[in-house]
Coordinates of C-alpha atoms in Angstrom, one line a residue:
Chain U
M1 CA 92.2 97.2 61.9
V2 CA 90.2 97.3 65.3
L3 CA 89.0 93.8 64.4
E4 CA 92.4 92.5 63.9
I5 CA 93.7 93.9 67.1
L6 CA 90.7 92.4 68.9
V7 CA 91.3 89.0 67.3
A8 CA 94.9 89.1 68.3
V9 CA 94.1 90.0 72.0
I10 CA 91.4 87.2 72.1
V11 CA 94.0 84.7 70.7
V12 CA 96.9 85.6 73.0
S13 CA 94.5 85.6 75.9
S14 CA 93.2 82.2 75.1
I15 CA 96.6 80.9 74.6
G16 CA 97.7 82.3 78.0
T17 CA 94.6 80.9 79.8
G18 CA 95.0 77.5 78.0
L19 CA 98.7 77.2 79.3
A20 CA 97.8 78.3 82.8
A21 CA 95.0 75.5 82.8
L22 CA 97.6 72.9 81.5
L23 CA 100.1 73.8 84.2
S24 CA 97.5 73.4 86.8
I25 CA 96.5 70.1 85.5
C26 CA 100.1 69.0 85.2
E27 CA 100.8 70.1 88.7
H28 CA 97.7 68.1 90.0
F29 CA 98.7 64.9 88.3
L30 CA 102.4 65.0 87.9
A31 CA 103.7 66.9 90.8
N32 CA 102.8 64.0 93.2
Y33 CA 105.5 63.8 95.7
G34 CA 104.1 60.8 97.4
P35 CA 104.5 59.9 101.1
C36 CA 107.3 61.9 102.8
Q37 CA 108.9 61.2 106.1
I38 CA 109.5 64.1 108.6
N39 CA 112.0 63.2 111.3
I40 CA 111.5 65.5 114.2
N41 CA 114.5 65.9 116.7
D42 CA 115.7 62.3 115.8
E43 CA 113.0 61.0 118.0
R44 CA 109.8 61.0 116.1
N45 CA 109.0 60.2 112.4
I46 CA 105.6 61.3 110.8
T47 CA 104.5 60.5 107.4
V48 CA 102.8 62.9 105.2
K49 CA 101.6 63.4 101.7
G50 CA 104.1 65.7 100.0
G51 CA 103.4 69.0 98.3
K52 CA 102.2 71.2 100.9
D53 CA 104.1 73.5 103.2
L54 CA 105.9 72.1 106.4
L55 CA 103.9 74.6 108.9
S56 CA 100.4 73.3 107.7
M57 CA 101.8 69.7 107.8
L58 CA 102.9 70.0 111.3
V59 CA 99.8 71.8 112.4
A60 CA 97.8 68.7 111.0
E61 CA 99.8 66.6 113.2
K62 CA 99.0 68.8 116.1
I63 CA 102.5 70.4 116.3
F64 CA 101.9 74.1 116.7
I65 CA 104.7 76.4 115.6
P66 CA 103.9 80.0 116.4
S67 CA 102.7 81.9 113.4
A68 CA 100.7 85.1 113.2
C69 CA 100.1 85.4 109.4
G70 CA 98.4 82.2 108.8
G71 CA 101.3 80.8 106.5
R72 CA 101.6 83.7 104.2
G73 CA 105.3 84.4 105.0
T74 CA 104.8 87.9 106.3
C75 CA 105.2 87.4 110.0
G76 CA 108.6 85.5 110.2
L77 CA 107.6 83.8 113.4
C78 CA 107.5 80.1 112.3
K79 CA 111.2 79.7 112.4
L80 CA 112.7 76.2 112.9
K81 CA 115.9 74.3 112.0
V82 CA 115.5 72.1 109.0
L83 CA 118.6 69.8 108.9
E84 CA 117.9 68.1 105.6
G85 CA 115.6 68.2 102.6
A86 CA 114.4 71.7 102.5
G87 CA 116.1 72.9 99.4
P88 CA 117.6 76.2 98.8
L89 CA 116.5 79.5 100.8
L90 CA 113.8 81.2 99.2
P91 CA 113.6 84.9 98.5
T92 CA 110.5 85.2 100.6
E93 CA 112.5 83.8 103.7
E94 CA 115.6 86.1 103.3
P95 CA 114.3 89.3 104.9
Y96 CA 113.3 87.3 108.2
L97 CA 116.5 85.4 108.7
E98 CA 119.7 86.8 110.2
K99 CA 123.1 85.6 108.8
D100 CA 123.6 83.3 111.9
E101 CA 120.2 82.0 111.5
R102 CA 120.9 81.2 107.8
E103 CA 124.2 79.4 108.8
S104 CA 122.3 77.3 111.3
N105 CA 119.9 76.0 108.6
I106 CA 116.8 78.1 110.2
R107 CA 114.0 78.3 107.7
L108 CA 110.3 79.6 107.8
A109 CA 108.3 76.5 108.1
C110 CA 105.3 78.2 105.9
Q111 CA 107.8 78.6 103.0
V112 CA 109.4 75.2 103.0
K113 CA 107.5 72.8 100.7
V114 CA 107.6 69.2 101.7
R115 CA 108.7 67.4 98.4
N116 CA 110.9 64.7 99.9
D117 CA 111.9 63.4 103.3
L118 CA 112.9 66.0 105.9
S119 CA 114.8 66.2 109.0
I120 CA 113.9 68.9 111.5
D121 CA 114.7 70.2 115.0
I122 CA 111.8 71.7 117.0
P123 CA 112.3 73.0 120.6
P124 CA 110.8 70.4 122.8
E125 CA 108.8 73.0 124.6
L126 CA 106.8 73.4 121.5
F127 CA 105.3 69.9 121.8
A128 CA 103.5 71.1 124.8
A129 CA 101.6 73.5 122.7
R130 CA 98.2 72.5 121.7
E131 CA 94.8 73.8 120.3
Y132 CA 92.1 74.6 122.9
I133 CA 88.5 75.2 122.1
C134 CA 87.2 77.9 124.5
K135 CA 84.1 79.7 125.2
C136 CA 84.3 83.6 125.7
A137 CA 83.1 84.0 129.3
E138 CA 83.9 87.6 130.3
I139 CA 84.8 90.7 128.6
A140 CA 85.8 93.6 131.0
D141 CA 86.6 97.2 130.1
L142 CA 89.9 98.3 131.6
T143 CA 90.4 101.7 129.8
H144 CA 89.0 103.4 126.7
D145 CA 91.2 100.9 124.4
I146 CA 92.1 98.0 126.6
K147 CA 89.8 95.1 127.5
Q148 CA 90.4 91.9 129.5
F149 CA 89.1 88.7 128.1
R150 CA 88.4 85.5 130.0
F151 CA 88.1 82.4 128.0
E152 CA 86.6 79.2 129.5
L153 CA 88.3 76.0 128.3
V154 CA 85.9 73.4 126.7
E155 CA 88.2 71.0 124.9
P156 CA 90.5 70.1 126.6
K157 CA 89.3 71.5 129.8
E158 CA 92.5 72.3 131.5
I159 CA 95.7 74.2 130.5
D160 CA 99.2 74.2 132.2
Y161 CA 101.6 77.0 131.3
I162 CA 104.5 78.9 132.9
P163 CA 103.6 82.5 134.1
G164 CA 104.9 84.8 131.5
Q165 CA 104.1 82.9 128.6
Y166 CA 101.7 83.8 125.6
L167 CA 99.0 82.1 123.6
Q168 CA 97.7 82.6 120.1
L169 CA 94.3 83.7 119.4
L170 CA 92.6 82.5 116.1
T171 CA 90.6 85.3 114.5
P172 CA 87.9 83.9 112.2
V173 CA 86.8 85.3 109.0
Y174 CA 84.6 88.3 109.6
K175 CA 83.3 91.4 107.9
K176 CA 86.4 93.4 108.3
G177 CA 88.9 90.3 108.4
G178 CA 89.3 88.5 104.9
E179 CA 90.9 85.3 106.3
E180 CA 91.8 83.4 109.6
V181 CA 94.9 84.9 111.3
Y182 CA 96.6 84.3 114.6
R183 CA 97.8 86.9 117.0
A184 CA 99.9 86.6 120.1
Y185 CA 98.8 87.6 123.5
S186 CA 100.3 87.3 126.9
I187 CA 98.5 85.2 129.4
S188 CA 97.3 87.4 132.5
S189 CA 95.4 84.8 134.6
D190 CA 96.1 83.1 137.8
P191 CA 97.8 79.9 136.7
S192 CA 96.2 77.9 139.5
E193 CA 92.9 78.4 137.5
K194 CA 93.5 75.7 135.0
H195 CA 89.9 75.8 133.6
N196 CA 90.0 79.5 132.5
I197 CA 92.5 81.6 130.8
E198 CA 92.7 85.5 130.6
T199 CA 94.4 87.8 128.4
I200 CA 94.7 91.7 128.2
I201 CA 94.4 93.3 124.8
R202 CA 94.8 96.8 123.7
L203 CA 92.9 97.9 120.3
V204 CA 95.0 98.5 117.4
P205 CA 93.2 100.7 114.9
G206 CA 92.8 98.7 111.8
G207 CA 94.2 95.6 113.5
I208 CA 92.6 92.4 112.1
C209 CA 92.5 90.5 115.5
T210 CA 91.9 93.4 118.0
T211 CA 89.1 94.9 115.8
Y212 CA 87.4 91.3 116.0
C213 CA 87.9 91.1 119.7
F214 CA 86.6 94.6 120.3
E215 CA 83.8 94.8 117.8
Y216 CA 82.6 91.4 117.0
L217 CA 83.7 88.9 119.6
K218 CA 80.8 88.4 122.3
V219 CA 80.3 86.6 125.6
G220 CA 79.3 83.0 124.7
D221 CA 81.2 83.0 121.4
E222 CA 83.5 79.9 120.6
V223 CA 87.1 80.9 120.7
R224 CA 90.2 78.8 119.4
I225 CA 93.6 79.4 120.9
N226 CA 96.9 77.5 120.8
G227 CA 100.0 77.5 122.9
P228 CA 101.5 78.1 125.5
Y229 CA 104.5 79.7 124.0
G230 CA 107.4 81.8 124.9
D231 CA 110.4 81.9 127.4
F232 CA 109.6 85.0 129.5
R233 CA 109.4 83.7 133.1
L234 CA 110.5 84.4 136.5
S235 CA 114.0 83.2 137.3
E236 CA 114.6 80.9 140.4
T237 CA 116.9 83.2 142.2
D238 CA 116.3 85.4 145.3
A239 CA 117.2 88.6 143.6
P240 CA 114.9 91.5 144.3
I241 CA 112.7 92.3 141.2
V242 CA 111.9 95.3 139.1
F243 CA 108.9 95.1 137.0
I244 CA 108.3 97.6 134.3
A245 CA 105.3 97.4 132.0
G246 CA 102.4 99.8 130.8
G247 CA 99.2 99.1 129.0
S248 CA 98.5 95.5 128.0
G249 CA 102.1 94.7 128.9
M250 CA 100.7 94.2 132.4
A251 CA 99.4 90.8 131.3
P252 CA 102.5 88.6 131.9
I253 CA 103.5 90.6 135.1
K254 CA 100.0 90.0 136.6
C255 CA 100.4 86.3 135.7
I256 CA 103.8 86.3 137.5
L257 CA 102.4 88.0 140.5
H258 CA 99.5 85.5 140.8
Y259 CA 102.3 82.9 140.7
M260 CA 104.4 84.5 143.4
K261 CA 101.3 84.7 145.5
N262 CA 100.5 81.1 145.0
T263 CA 103.8 80.0 145.8
A264 CA 104.4 82.2 148.8
N265 CA 107.4 83.8 147.0
N266 CA 109.1 86.1 149.4
R267 CA 111.2 87.9 146.9
K268 CA 111.3 91.8 147.2
A269 CA 109.3 93.2 144.0
T270 CA 108.3 96.7 142.7
Y271 CA 106.1 97.0 139.7
Y272 CA 106.4 100.4 137.9
F273 CA 103.4 100.8 135.7
G274 CA 103.4 103.8 133.2
A275 CA 100.4 105.4 132.0
N276 CA 99.7 108.8 130.1
K277 CA 96.8 109.9 132.1
V278 CA 95.2 108.8 135.4
N279 CA 92.1 107.3 133.7
E280 CA 94.5 104.9 131.7
L281 CA 95.6 103.2 135.0
F282 CA 93.6 99.8 135.6
L283 CA 93.3 96.8 137.8
L284 CA 94.6 99.1 140.7
D285 CA 92.5 97.1 143.3
Q286 CA 94.0 93.9 142.1
M287 CA 97.5 95.4 142.5
K288 CA 96.4 96.5 146.1
E289 CA 95.5 92.9 146.9
F290 CA 99.0 91.9 145.6
E291 CA 100.5 94.4 148.0
S292 CA 98.6 92.9 150.8
D293 CA 99.2 89.3 149.9
L294 CA 102.8 89.3 148.9
A295 CA 105.5 89.5 151.4
D296 CA 107.4 92.5 149.9
F297 CA 105.5 93.9 146.9
R298 CA 105.1 97.5 146.0
F299 CA 103.1 98.9 143.1
V300 CA 104.2 102.2 141.5
P301 CA 101.9 103.9 139.0
V302 CA 103.6 106.4 137.1
V303 CA 101.5 109.1 135.1
A304 CA 103.2 111.0 132.3
G305 CA 100.7 113.9 132.2
P306 CA 97.9 114.0 134.9
G307 CA 95.2 116.3 134.0
E308 CA 94.6 119.4 136.2
N309 CA 91.3 117.9 137.5
E310 CA 92.7 114.3 138.2
N311 CA 94.0 115.1 141.8
W312 CA 97.1 112.9 141.1
D313 CA 99.6 112.8 143.9
G314 CA 101.7 109.9 142.7
E315 CA 104.8 109.7 140.5
V316 CA 104.8 111.9 137.5
G317 CA 106.8 111.5 134.2
L318 CA 108.1 108.8 132.1
V319 CA 108.1 105.3 133.8
T320 CA 112.0 105.1 133.4
E321 CA 112.6 108.3 135.3
A322 CA 110.5 107.0 138.1
V323 CA 112.7 103.9 138.2
R324 CA 115.9 106.2 138.1
R325 CA 114.5 108.4 141.0
D326 CA 113.6 105.2 143.1
L327 CA 116.6 103.0 142.6
A328 CA 120.2 104.2 143.3
N329 CA 121.9 101.0 142.6
A330 CA 120.2 98.2 140.7
S331 CA 123.1 95.9 140.5
E332 CA 121.7 93.2 142.7
Y333 CA 118.2 93.4 141.1
E334 CA 116.6 91.5 138.3
A335 CA 114.4 93.3 135.9
Y336 CA 111.2 92.0 133.9
L337 CA 110.0 94.2 131.3
C338 CA 107.0 94.0 128.9
G339 CA 106.1 96.6 126.2
S340 CA 107.0 98.4 123.0
P341 CA 110.5 98.2 121.7
G342 CA 111.0 101.8 122.6
M343 CA 110.1 101.5 126.2
I344 CA 112.0 98.4 126.7
D345 CA 115.2 99.8 125.1
A346 CA 114.7 103.0 127.1
A347 CA 114.2 100.8 130.4
I348 CA 117.4 98.7 129.5
K349 CA 119.5 101.8 129.1
V350 CA 118.4 103.3 132.5
L351 CA 118.8 99.9 134.2
A352 CA 122.3 99.6 132.8
E353 CA 123.1 103.2 134.0
L354 CA 122.1 102.0 137.4
G355 CA 124.4 99.1 137.5
M356 CA 122.2 96.2 136.3
K357 CA 124.0 93.7 134.3
E358 CA 122.4 92.7 130.8
E359 CA 121.9 89.0 131.9
R360 CA 119.6 90.1 134.8
I361 CA 117.3 91.9 132.4
F362 CA 114.4 89.7 131.0
F363 CA 111.9 91.3 128.4
D364 CA 108.8 90.5 126.4
K365 CA 109.2 92.9 123.5
F366 CA 106.2 93.8 121.3
E367 CA 107.6 92.9 117.9
Chain W
M1 CA 93.0 102.4 79.6
K2 CA 93.2 98.6 80.1
E3 CA 94.5 97.4 83.5
S4 CA 97.5 95.3 83.5
P5 CA 97.2 91.9 85.4
Q6 CA 99.6 93.3 88.1
T7 CA 97.4 96.4 88.6
R8 CA 94.3 94.3 88.8
K9 CA 95.9 92.1 91.5
L10 CA 97.1 94.9 93.6
E11 CA 93.6 96.6 93.3
Q12 CA 92.3 93.3 94.8
I13 CA 94.8 93.1 97.6
L14 CA 94.1 96.8 98.4
R15 CA 90.3 96.2 98.6
S16 CA 90.7 92.8 100.6
S17 CA 91.0 92.5 104.4
K18 CA 94.1 90.3 104.1
L19 CA 96.6 92.7 105.5
V20 CA 94.6 95.1 107.5
A21 CA 91.0 95.0 108.8
G22 CA 88.6 96.7 106.2
G23 CA 91.4 96.9 103.7
F24 CA 93.4 99.9 102.3
M25 CA 90.5 101.3 100.1
G26 CA 87.7 101.3 102.6
D27 CA 84.3 102.1 100.8
D28 CA 86.2 104.2 98.1
S29 CA 84.6 103.4 94.6
R30 CA 87.5 104.9 92.7
S31 CA 90.4 102.7 91.7
F32 CA 93.6 103.1 93.5
N33 CA 95.2 104.9 90.7
E34 CA 92.3 107.5 90.7
V35 CA 92.9 107.8 94.4
I36 CA 96.6 108.4 94.0
Y37 CA 96.0 110.8 91.2
A38 CA 93.5 113.0 93.0
D39 CA 95.6 113.1 96.1
A40 CA 98.7 114.0 94.2
S41 CA 96.9 116.9 92.5
Q42 CA 95.9 118.2 96.0
V43 CA 99.4 117.8 97.4
S44 CA 100.8 119.7 94.2
K45 CA 98.4 122.4 94.5
L46 CA 99.3 123.2 98.0
G47 CA 103.1 123.3 97.0
Y48 CA 104.5 120.2 98.6
T49 CA 106.0 116.9 97.4
M50 CA 105.3 113.4 98.8
E51 CA 109.0 113.2 100.0
E52 CA 108.5 116.5 102.0
I53 CA 105.4 115.4 103.6
A54 CA 106.8 111.8 104.3
A55 CA 110.1 113.3 105.8
R56 CA 107.9 115.7 108.1
M57 CA 105.7 112.6 109.2
Q58 CA 108.9 110.7 110.0
E59 CA 110.5 113.5 111.9
I60 CA 107.3 114.0 114.1
T61 CA 107.2 110.0 114.8
D62 CA 110.9 110.0 115.7
T63 CA 110.2 112.7 118.3
A64 CA 107.0 111.1 119.4
K65 CA 108.9 107.8 120.0
T66 CA 111.0 109.3 122.7
G67 CA 107.8 109.8 124.8
L68 CA 107.5 105.9 125.3
G69 CA 103.7 106.0 124.7
N70 CA 103.0 109.3 126.3
W71 CA 102.2 112.8 124.6
I72 CA 105.2 114.7 124.0
K73 CA 105.9 118.3 122.7
V74 CA 107.2 118.2 119.1
D75 CA 107.6 121.9 118.8
D76 CA 105.5 125.1 119.6
K77 CA 102.6 124.0 117.3
L78 CA 102.4 120.1 117.9
Q79 CA 102.3 117.5 120.5
A80 CA 102.2 113.8 119.4
V81 CA 102.2 110.3 120.9
A82 CA 103.4 107.1 119.4
D83 CA 101.8 103.8 120.5
E84 CA 103.5 100.5 119.5
A85 CA 101.6 97.0 119.3
K86 CA 102.9 93.5 118.6
G87 CA 103.5 92.6 115.0
S88 CA 104.0 94.2 111.8
L89 CA 102.4 95.7 108.7
I90 CA 103.0 94.7 105.3
C91 CA 103.2 97.0 102.2
P92 CA 100.6 95.7 99.9
W93 CA 102.8 96.7 96.8
P94 CA 104.8 93.5 95.3
H95 CA 108.1 94.4 97.2
S96 CA 109.5 93.3 100.4
G97 CA 108.3 95.9 103.0
R98 CA 107.5 95.3 106.6
Y99 CA 106.8 98.0 109.1
V100 CA 106.3 98.0 112.8
K101 CA 103.0 98.4 114.2
R102 CA 103.6 101.9 115.6
I103 CA 100.8 104.6 115.3
T104 CA 101.7 108.3 115.8
T105 CA 98.8 110.5 116.8
V106 CA 99.5 114.3 116.3
Q107 CA 97.7 117.2 117.7
R108 CA 98.0 121.0 117.0
Y109 CA 97.8 123.0 120.3
N110 CA 96.0 125.9 118.8
S111 CA 93.0 124.1 117.1
G112 CA 92.9 120.6 118.8
E113 CA 92.9 119.3 115.2
T114 CA 94.3 115.7 115.5
I115 CA 95.5 113.2 112.7
R116 CA 97.1 109.8 113.0
W117 CA 99.4 107.5 110.8
S118 CA 101.3 104.3 110.8
E119 CA 104.7 103.7 109.9
L120 CA 103.2 102.0 106.7
N121 CA 101.3 105.2 105.9
I122 CA 104.8 107.0 105.8
H123 CA 106.0 104.4 103.4
L124 CA 103.0 104.4 101.2
I125 CA 103.1 108.2 100.8
A126 CA 106.8 108.3 100.3
E127 CA 107.1 105.4 97.8
H128 CA 103.7 105.1 96.2
G129 CA 102.0 108.4 96.8
F130 CA 99.1 106.5 98.3
F131 CA 97.0 108.1 101.3
E132 CA 94.5 105.0 101.2
G133 CA 90.9 105.1 99.9
R134 CA 88.1 106.9 101.9
G135 CA 86.7 104.9 104.7
A136 CA 89.8 103.0 105.3
A137 CA 90.9 103.0 109.0
F138 CA 94.2 104.7 108.1
R139 CA 92.9 107.0 105.2
I140 CA 94.7 110.4 105.6
E141 CA 93.2 113.5 103.9
P142 CA 96.3 115.3 102.4
V143 CA 94.9 118.7 102.9
K144 CA 94.2 118.1 106.5
L145 CA 97.6 116.4 106.9
I146 CA 99.5 119.3 105.4
N147 CA 97.5 121.8 107.6
V148 CA 98.3 119.9 110.7
I149 CA 102.0 118.9 110.3
F150 CA 103.4 122.1 108.5

């Protein structure tokens, strides 16, 4: 009896293995889609060998679409418009697409297989994104869980970006990280320094990229980034500015402040920076420098719960409460926010109560 | 008992570093089913259910969120802080499940005992009874968790 069951199991397993092997061979030899044309923005045609996903084919052509998960369909970032040839929407795409996006033919590039000619639309600014090989030049501790990283550009040697934009950092395979992934970090450097790029990163426990950056990345190591991406930027108006950002959210604000200094921008600006404890405030000297160098800039650190021995005589409480205390009427202001969805939602609520219209609020949400 | 291919695949995903650094199983040599069984026994012995634990964790997280990244009083026993980071965490089980990268840290006023969890932990406990393997970055010891949050 036992022998019969064993034989049956072996026979069934062998048939299954044989069929799987046959399918694999068939796919290799028969599923040959030949050369496929990808028409981009009705301006450019690229010819690729069909069979792979659209995202990897665009990357092979040095067209970088933001993606954090390495094409596994888990981040939902690689959205683009596929006008023709994509086939039906896949169940793996559905959770990431809103109704209006589906109706506009938005797809996840990593899930669309190129099996025939395609016609796609890519935002023109993405053509400016490219890959940069860098050397890690400096790692500075800002707080117990925030570091500033400076990367020296090796190839190409210069980068241009709009202050407020972000880059994607490639995490290579390492002991605690099973495969390559990209993660997005806002640029914090002075945009006039084109040979270097800086970013501020907060350690996320268990995070694949931040664990790599904090525990494995060393000065002198090669680093690969791509970008720049994003539409968070300073408007060209003269409206007075409210910046609100805590923790690593300081990165794009610092970059914008460098830009304001470089361009002798005279706009009135106040930066409310929230921290839990006094020892979580950082780059205070840099902010003081901005206060001296910019025409009308004020840095307002706000500490939620200063310790008894910390001798803190500045603003206390939530950063949004400090804004409310300081601004009676925000209707003429513009706001630039960077941080967690919770902080941004709370700030938007307070600013709206202070009379600021929605179209004057710009934000870079951590999501 | 012989493992199904689905169970084997899930075990591989849980042990890999594809979704979180170091994986969900850490250096635990037990199978994930053994981990779930052992933790369920402990929870049951203490008279709680997974649903009660997850609901209390969610309640604490919801309160902590209002602190905008700062410590906030939950009740007379607890304070908590919720930190958010860019990106999302994916449930390793074969269903669609994507959770914001929000980490709640909870501390008891009287003992100073601290414990932390992510949004994904709450889902893993509620839906899969999984507290992660020993040595994983977000392993939660059920006994300690119950002692801290209730």
